[in-house]
Each structure stands twice: as structure tokens, then as C-alpha cells.
Amino acid sequence: MAGRAFAATAAIKAGGEIFADYGERWLDMRAGTFADNAPRHDDFGNAEQLLKKMQKDLAGNNVEVSDAIMKTLKSVSSFMDERVGSIIPDTAEMFNKIGKNQYLSRADTVKDLLATNTVQERSIEWIQENGICLDLIRTGGG
């Protein structure tokens, strides 16, 4: 990647993964590829609104969230918008985790939680087998 410079926003542990954000424009320029299904900023906002509405309506009707309800919500939202649907948690446990931590009452936090939930953590063995070693990384000021 000649000509590109990246800066870490947190300490990087040995064996850890590094993600580079190319921005939504980069994804949008790749229509007809894997990028079509990659959620965008607005998708996380729409998922957040959907979860807030669901939490409010279910609490108002004294309905306990179940995995079946979450799977249905995910299925319906995926039918309406595949990218938004891909963000919606499919278990009551994850939905309740969001609610118990009161993320749904703070507009900027649930998007971060949903985004973090989409990142698949890999084992050291997976990284060793499939990762690309970045021997030429060097420390330095920006």
C-alpha cells in the first residue's frame, strides 16, 4: 500500500488484528461485490432505532424477549433491508445485554456496540494460519 499511512487508535497486542477503515465511499465504488452487504454508518443508526422501538413496545406490553422474537425481527428487517438485518442481534441474550447496560437510552453508544458485535474475533492459531505478517510495521509519530 505505497503512499498510505495509518495510525493506531489503541495499543496493538502481539498476534492481534489490525483493521483499516477505507470509508464508505470505497465500499460504494465496489457495487456488485461483497461490499454491497457491508453495513454503512446509516445502517447502524437504522438498526439502533429499530431496537429502541422494539424495546419500548415490548416493555410497554410486558412481553419478554425470546430468541424466537429476535430471529423473527432479524428475518423481517433483513427482508426490508439486508444490511440493517445483518446487524440486528439474533438472540434474546444480546438484546437484553444492550438493554441492561442501558445502551438503548444513549443514542451514540448502541451503534458502537452493534458494530463491535459484527467483528468476528479470531484465535491466534487462525491468525497464524490465515493472517498476513506485517514485518515492515514501524513505530513513529504522525
PDB file of C-alpha atoms in Angstrom:
ATOM      1  CA  MET A   1       0.000   0.000   0.000  1.00  0.00           C
ATOM      2  CA  ALA A   2       2.513   2.570  -1.067  1.00  0.00           C
ATOM      3  CA  GLY A   3       1.581   6.114  -0.212  1.00  0.00           C
ATOM      4  CA  ARG A   4      -0.771   5.226   2.640  1.00  0.00           C
ATOM      5  CA  ALA A   5      -0.136   5.920   6.292  1.00  0.00           C
ATOM      6  CA  PHE A   6      -2.222   4.536   9.131  1.00  0.00           C
ATOM      7  CA  ALA A   7      -2.189   5.382  12.825  1.00  0.00           C
ATOM      8  CA  ALA A   8      -3.255   3.041  15.616  1.00  0.00           C
ATOM      9  CA  THR A   9      -6.028   4.359  17.845  1.00  0.00           C
ATOM     10  CA  ALA A  10      -5.208   1.818  20.584  1.00  0.00           C
ATOM     11  CA  ALA A  11      -2.330  -0.397  21.648  1.00  0.00           C
ATOM     12  CA  ILE A  12      -1.920  -3.431  19.388  1.00  0.00           C
ATOM     13  CA  LYS A  13      -1.253  -6.720  21.166  1.00  0.00           C
ATOM     14  CA  ALA A  14       1.132  -9.281  19.686  1.00  0.00           C
ATOM     15  CA  GLY A  15      -0.911 -11.578  17.459  1.00  0.00           C
ATOM     16  CA  GLY A  16      -3.720  -9.035  17.234  1.00  0.00           C
ATOM     17  CA  GLU A  17      -5.582  -7.990  14.127  1.00  0.00           C
ATOM     18  CA  ILE A  18      -5.383  -4.573  12.532  1.00  0.00           C
ATOM     19  CA  PHE A  19      -8.385  -3.088  10.752  1.00  0.00           C
ATOM     20  CA  ALA A  20      -8.173  -0.231   8.289  1.00  0.00           C
ATOM     21  CA  ASP A  21     -11.250   1.879   7.606  1.00  0.00           C
ATOM     22  CA  TYR A  22     -11.283   2.775   3.933  1.00  0.00           C
ATOM     23  CA  GLY A  23     -14.552   4.644   4.337  1.00  0.00           C
ATOM     24  CA  GLU A  24     -17.990   4.187   2.859  1.00  0.00           C
ATOM     25  CA  ARG A  25     -17.026   5.690  -0.498  1.00  0.00           C
ATOM     26  CA  TRP A  26     -14.574   2.823  -1.037  1.00  0.00           C
ATOM     27  CA  LEU A  27     -17.402   0.332  -0.421  1.00  0.00           C
ATOM     28  CA  ASP A  28     -19.853   2.261  -2.601  1.00  0.00           C
ATOM     29  CA  MET A  29     -17.390   2.163  -5.517  1.00  0.00           C
ATOM     30  CA  ARG A  30     -17.483  -1.650  -5.450  1.00  0.00           C
ATOM     31  CA  ALA A  31     -21.107  -2.217  -6.422  1.00  0.00           C
ATOM     32  CA  GLY A  32     -21.916  -5.811  -7.324  1.00  0.00           C
ATOM     33  CA  THR A  33     -19.298  -7.254  -4.942  1.00  0.00           C
ATOM     34  CA  PHE A  34     -19.061  -8.280  -1.291  1.00  0.00           C
ATOM     35  CA  ALA A  35     -19.235  -4.569  -0.482  1.00  0.00           C
ATOM     36  CA  ASP A  36     -22.968  -4.493  -1.253  1.00  0.00           C
ATOM     37  CA  ASN A  37     -23.617  -6.346   2.015  1.00  0.00           C
ATOM     38  CA  ALA A  38     -21.189  -4.411   4.219  1.00  0.00           C
ATOM     39  CA  PRO A  39     -23.208  -2.258   6.643  1.00  0.00           C
ATOM     40  CA  ARG A  40     -22.760   1.505   6.407  1.00  0.00           C
ATOM     41  CA  HIS A  41     -22.994   4.181   9.107  1.00  0.00           C
ATOM     42  CA  ASP A  42     -26.683   4.840   8.399  1.00  0.00           C
ATOM     43  CA  ASP A  43     -27.439   1.117   8.659  1.00  0.00           C
ATOM     44  CA  PHE A  44     -26.183   1.077  12.245  1.00  0.00           C
ATOM     45  CA  GLY A  45     -28.365   4.106  13.004  1.00  0.00           C
ATOM     46  CA  ASN A  46     -31.409   2.382  11.499  1.00  0.00           C
ATOM     47  CA  ALA A  47     -30.696  -0.792  13.491  1.00  0.00           C
ATOM     48  CA  GLU A  48     -30.392   1.311  16.637  1.00  0.00           C
ATOM     49  CA  GLN A  49     -33.775   2.956  16.004  1.00  0.00           C
ATOM     50  CA  LEU A  50     -35.380  -0.423  15.365  1.00  0.00           C
ATOM     51  CA  LEU A  51     -34.010  -1.865  18.615  1.00  0.00           C
ATOM     52  CA  LYS A  52     -35.109   1.203  20.616  1.00  0.00           C
ATOM     53  CA  LYS A  53     -38.630   0.939  19.197  1.00  0.00           C
ATOM     54  CA  MET A  54     -38.738  -2.780  19.922  1.00  0.00           C
ATOM     55  CA  GLN A  55     -37.514  -2.306  23.481  1.00  0.00           C
ATOM     56  CA  LYS A  56     -40.102   0.382  24.153  1.00  0.00           C
ATOM     57  CA  ASP A  57     -43.003  -1.564  22.606  1.00  0.00           C
ATOM     58  CA  LEU A  58     -42.145  -4.853  24.294  1.00  0.00           C
ATOM     59  CA  ALA A  59     -41.684  -3.231  27.692  1.00  0.00           C
ATOM     60  CA  GLY A  60     -44.998  -1.373  27.271  1.00  0.00           C
ATOM     61  CA  ASN A  61     -46.792  -4.643  26.573  1.00  0.00           C
ATOM     62  CA  ASN A  62     -44.958  -6.666  29.265  1.00  0.00           C
ATOM     63  CA  VAL A  63     -43.567  -9.051  26.640  1.00  0.00           C
ATOM     64  CA  GLU A  64     -40.375 -10.923  27.448  1.00  0.00           C
ATOM     65  CA  VAL A  65     -37.913 -11.080  24.562  1.00  0.00           C
ATOM     66  CA  SER A  66     -37.132 -14.579  23.324  1.00  0.00           C
ATOM     67  CA  ASP A  67     -34.752 -15.970  20.740  1.00  0.00           C
ATOM     68  CA  ALA A  68     -37.783 -16.660  18.520  1.00  0.00           C
ATOM     69  CA  ILE A  69     -38.810 -12.980  18.661  1.00  0.00           C
ATOM     70  CA  MET A  70     -35.266 -11.874  17.846  1.00  0.00           C
ATOM     71  CA  LYS A  71     -34.961 -14.315  14.932  1.00  0.00           C
ATOM     72  CA  THR A  72     -38.271 -13.033  13.557  1.00  0.00           C
ATOM     73  CA  LEU A  73     -37.185  -9.401  13.930  1.00  0.00           C
ATOM     74  CA  LYS A  74     -33.890 -10.184  12.201  1.00  0.00           C
ATOM     75  CA  SER A  75     -35.672 -12.028   9.392  1.00  0.00           C
ATOM     76  CA  VAL A  76     -38.210  -9.257   8.785  1.00  0.00           C
ATOM     77  CA  SER A  77     -35.628  -6.481   8.982  1.00  0.00           C
ATOM     78  CA  SER A  78     -33.351  -8.439   6.606  1.00  0.00           C
ATOM     79  CA  PHE A  79     -36.240  -8.736   4.157  1.00  0.00           C
ATOM     80  CA  MET A  80     -36.723  -4.958   4.296  1.00  0.00           C
ATOM     81  CA  ASP A  81     -33.008  -4.061   4.280  1.00  0.00           C
ATOM     82  CA  GLU A  82     -30.364  -6.788   4.162  1.00  0.00           C
ATOM     83  CA  ARG A  83     -27.579  -4.651   5.622  1.00  0.00           C
ATOM     84  CA  VAL A  84     -29.689  -3.472   8.582  1.00  0.00           C
ATOM     85  CA  GLY A  85     -30.905  -7.016   9.178  1.00  0.00           C
ATOM     86  CA  SER A  86     -27.337  -8.289   9.314  1.00  0.00           C
ATOM     87  CA  ILE A  87     -26.688  -6.001  12.300  1.00  0.00           C
ATOM     88  CA  ILE A  88     -29.733  -6.965  14.391  1.00  0.00           C
ATOM     89  CA  PRO A  89     -28.819  -9.424  17.164  1.00  0.00           C
ATOM     90  CA  ASP A  90     -30.474 -12.810  16.765  1.00  0.00           C
ATOM     91  CA  THR A  91     -30.567 -13.795  20.429  1.00  0.00           C
ATOM     92  CA  ALA A  92     -32.520 -12.514  23.404  1.00  0.00           C
ATOM     93  CA  GLU A  93     -29.277 -12.614  25.372  1.00  0.00           C
ATOM     94  CA  MET A  94     -27.639  -9.991  23.155  1.00  0.00           C
ATOM     95  CA  PHE A  95     -30.787  -7.849  23.026  1.00  0.00           C
ATOM     96  CA  ASN A  96     -31.024  -7.948  26.828  1.00  0.00           C
ATOM     97  CA  LYS A  97     -27.317  -7.171  27.144  1.00  0.00           C
ATOM     98  CA  ILE A  98     -27.926  -3.982  25.222  1.00  0.00           C
ATOM     99  CA  GLY A  99     -30.976  -3.108  27.326  1.00  0.00           C
ATOM    100  CA  LYS A 100     -29.476  -3.931  30.732  1.00  0.00           C
ATOM    101  CA  ASN A 101     -26.493  -1.754  30.023  1.00  0.00           C
ATOM    102  CA  GLN A 102     -28.941   0.999  29.031  1.00  0.00           C
ATOM    103  CA  TYR A 103     -27.228   1.402  25.672  1.00  0.00           C
ATOM    104  CA  LEU A 104     -30.580   1.980  24.025  1.00  0.00           C
ATOM    105  CA  SER A 105     -31.153   5.171  26.012  1.00  0.00           C
ATOM    106  CA  ARG A 106     -27.870   6.728  24.783  1.00  0.00           C
ATOM    107  CA  ALA A 107     -28.006   7.422  21.071  1.00  0.00           C
ATOM    108  CA  ASP A 108     -24.299   7.156  20.250  1.00  0.00           C
ATOM    109  CA  THR A 109     -23.450   4.010  22.196  1.00  0.00           C
ATOM    110  CA  VAL A 110     -25.664   1.284  20.745  1.00  0.00           C
ATOM    111  CA  LYS A 111     -24.230   1.833  17.246  1.00  0.00           C
ATOM    112  CA  ASP A 112     -20.767   1.178  18.656  1.00  0.00           C
ATOM    113  CA  LEU A 113     -21.967  -1.976  20.413  1.00  0.00           C
ATOM    114  CA  LEU A 114     -23.694  -3.228  17.266  1.00  0.00           C
ATOM    115  CA  ALA A 115     -20.578  -2.503  15.197  1.00  0.00           C
ATOM    116  CA  THR A 116     -18.348  -4.293  17.706  1.00  0.00           C
ATOM    117  CA  ASN A 117     -20.725  -7.251  17.640  1.00  0.00           C
ATOM    118  CA  THR A 118     -20.143  -7.650  13.870  1.00  0.00           C
ATOM    119  CA  VAL A 119     -16.391  -8.165  14.294  1.00  0.00           C
ATOM    120  CA  GLN A 120     -15.505 -11.841  14.477  1.00  0.00           C
ATOM    121  CA  GLU A 121     -12.666 -12.463  16.903  1.00  0.00           C
ATOM    122  CA  ARG A 122     -10.097 -14.924  15.614  1.00  0.00           C
ATOM    123  CA  SER A 123      -7.862 -17.263  17.557  1.00  0.00           C
ATOM    124  CA  ILE A 124      -4.085 -16.897  17.481  1.00  0.00           C
ATOM    125  CA  GLU A 125      -3.993 -20.164  15.525  1.00  0.00           C
ATOM    126  CA  TRP A 126      -6.369 -18.763  12.882  1.00  0.00           C
ATOM    127  CA  ILE A 127      -4.294 -15.595  12.566  1.00  0.00           C
ATOM    128  CA  GLN A 128      -1.087 -17.617  12.238  1.00  0.00           C
ATOM    129  CA  GLU A 129      -2.633 -19.789   9.511  1.00  0.00           C
ATOM    130  CA  ASN A 130      -4.591 -17.154   7.581  1.00  0.00           C
ATOM    131  CA  GLY A 131      -3.174 -13.772   8.515  1.00  0.00           C
ATOM    132  CA  ILE A 132      -0.604 -11.720   6.693  1.00  0.00           C
ATOM    133  CA  CYS A 133       2.500 -10.875   8.671  1.00  0.00           C
ATOM    134  CA  LEU A 134       3.273  -7.185   8.636  1.00  0.00           C
ATOM    135  CA  ASP A 135       7.017  -7.309   9.237  1.00  0.00           C
ATOM    136  CA  LEU A 136       7.537  -3.784   7.992  1.00  0.00           C
ATOM    137  CA  ILE A 137       5.349  -2.023  10.540  1.00  0.00           C
ATOM    138  CA  ARG A 138       7.308   0.598  12.376  1.00  0.00           C
ATOM    139  CA  THR A 139       6.517   2.935  15.219  1.00  0.00           C
ATOM    140  CA  GLY A 140       6.639   6.630  14.784  1.00  0.00           C
ATOM    141  CA  GLY A 141       4.836   9.887  15.174  1.00  0.00           C
ATOM    142  CA  GLY A 142       2.085  11.041  12.898  1.00  0.00           C
TER     143      GLY A 142
END
